[in-house]
Amino acid sequence: DAGITQSPRHKVTETGTPVTLRCHQTENHRYMYWYRQDPGHGLRLIHYSYGVKDTDKGEVSDGYSVSRSKTEDFLLTLESATSSQTSVYFCAIRRTGATGELFFGEGSRLTVL
Amino acid sequence: SQQGEEDPQALSIQEGENATMNCSYKTSINNLQWYRQNSGRGLVHLILIRSNEREKHSGRLRVTLDTSKKSSSLLITASRAADTASYFCATESNAGGTSYGKLTFGQGTILTVHP
């Protein structure tokens, strides 16, 4: 258990509404990541963070923003949700000093109607 | 674009048989990793092989890496029903400067092991 908590775990929302997903870690690791998982696409990187207020875009960042105001929390925001953002979102951390493996949360399933 | 491509997409075997999954990738890498995902759960790291390694073992898992062919394989020996899951390869690229630990995942292989 890498001490990663994602919230909410399930959410149904309507097109055009803002949505924020939260990833919380208890171990104060520097690197955090948001991925989305869709059938036929595997996992795709949305945004990542390499420190407080240090974030950058991944492969599929359009329509998403992130914030990291403290080490333990990495927030993913959909400013105006669209049906194409219906997905399962996973947060991951890379443990400091580790060889490179990621530790994943349990996922947040988002449905945009 | 997907860095890793896996085959087969689905694999169905009987308990006790071996399962082999393959992964191909496109760019030069620092390491290649394999993850497992049970239905409805997050991914769990299984094994990591560095670019200068050719083979690695962990319990019933054996991973090979051929950087000249940009390919890897995961072998699960003496499979069990509990091995039923999706398996993903992931690569950490060393192209374009600091990777920040970012991984690019393949689409995965769904393994079903029948009791």
PDB file of C-alpha atoms in Angstrom, chain A residues 8-21 36-39 64 78 80-89 107-113:
ATOM      1  CA  PRO A   8     -14.337  10.653  -5.564  1.00  0.00           C
ATOM      2  CA  ARG A   9     -14.170   7.004  -6.635  1.00  0.00           C
ATOM      3  CA  HIS A  10     -17.283   7.347  -8.772  1.00  0.00           C
ATOM      4  CA  LYS A  11     -18.907  10.408 -10.239  1.00  0.00           C
ATOM      5  CA  VAL A  12     -21.667  11.063 -12.748  1.00  0.00           C
ATOM      6  CA  THR A  13     -21.931  14.564 -14.106  1.00  0.00           C
ATOM      7  CA  GLU A  14     -23.426  16.469 -17.002  1.00  0.00           C
ATOM      8  CA  THR A  15     -21.718  17.941 -20.034  1.00  0.00           C
ATOM      9  CA  GLY A  16     -20.395  21.424 -19.377  1.00  0.00           C
ATOM     10  CA  THR A  17     -20.004  21.135 -15.627  1.00  0.00           C
ATOM     11  CA  PRO A  18     -16.619  21.447 -13.903  1.00  0.00           C
ATOM     12  CA  VAL A  19     -15.189  18.393 -12.176  1.00  0.00           C
ATOM     13  CA  THR A  20     -12.218  18.053  -9.849  1.00  0.00           C
ATOM     14  CA  LEU A  21     -10.597  14.770  -8.958  1.00  0.00           C
ATOM     15  CA  ARG A  36      -6.778   7.977 -17.991  1.00  0.00           C
ATOM     16  CA  GLN A  37      -7.715   4.461 -19.036  1.00  0.00           C
ATOM     17  CA  ASP A  38     -10.008   3.742 -21.932  1.00  0.00           C
ATOM     18  CA  PRO A  39     -10.767   0.504 -23.771  1.00  0.00           C
ATOM     19  CA  TYR A  64      -7.615  19.197 -18.338  1.00  0.00           C
ATOM     20  CA  LEU A  78     -12.013  19.244 -16.066  1.00  0.00           C
ATOM     21  CA  SER A  80     -16.089  21.922 -18.712  1.00  0.00           C
ATOM     22  CA  ALA A  81     -16.649  18.185 -18.893  1.00  0.00           C
ATOM     23  CA  THR A  82     -17.421  16.533 -22.223  1.00  0.00           C
ATOM     24  CA  SER A  83     -18.661  13.045 -23.001  1.00  0.00           C
ATOM     25  CA  SER A  84     -15.226  12.180 -24.435  1.00  0.00           C
ATOM     26  CA  GLN A  85     -13.821  12.596 -20.933  1.00  0.00           C
ATOM     27  CA  THR A  86     -15.887   9.688 -19.650  1.00  0.00           C
ATOM     28  CA  SER A  87     -13.124   7.405 -18.435  1.00  0.00           C
ATOM     29  CA  VAL A  88     -11.394   5.854 -15.478  1.00  0.00           C
ATOM     30  CA  TYR A  89      -8.761   8.157 -14.049  1.00  0.00           C
ATOM     31  CA  GLY A 107      -9.066   4.852  -9.789  1.00  0.00           C
ATOM     32  CA  SER A 108     -11.909   7.331 -10.196  1.00  0.00           C
ATOM     33  CA  ARG A 109     -14.648   6.363 -12.609  1.00  0.00           C
ATOM     34  CA  LEU A 110     -16.146   9.439 -14.258  1.00  0.00           C
ATOM     35  CA  THR A 111     -19.234   9.391 -16.429  1.00  0.00           C
ATOM     36  CA  VAL A 112     -20.171  12.537 -18.341  1.00  0.00           C
ATOM     37  CA  LEU A 113     -23.742  12.483 -19.645  1.00  0.00           C
TER      38      LEU A 113
END
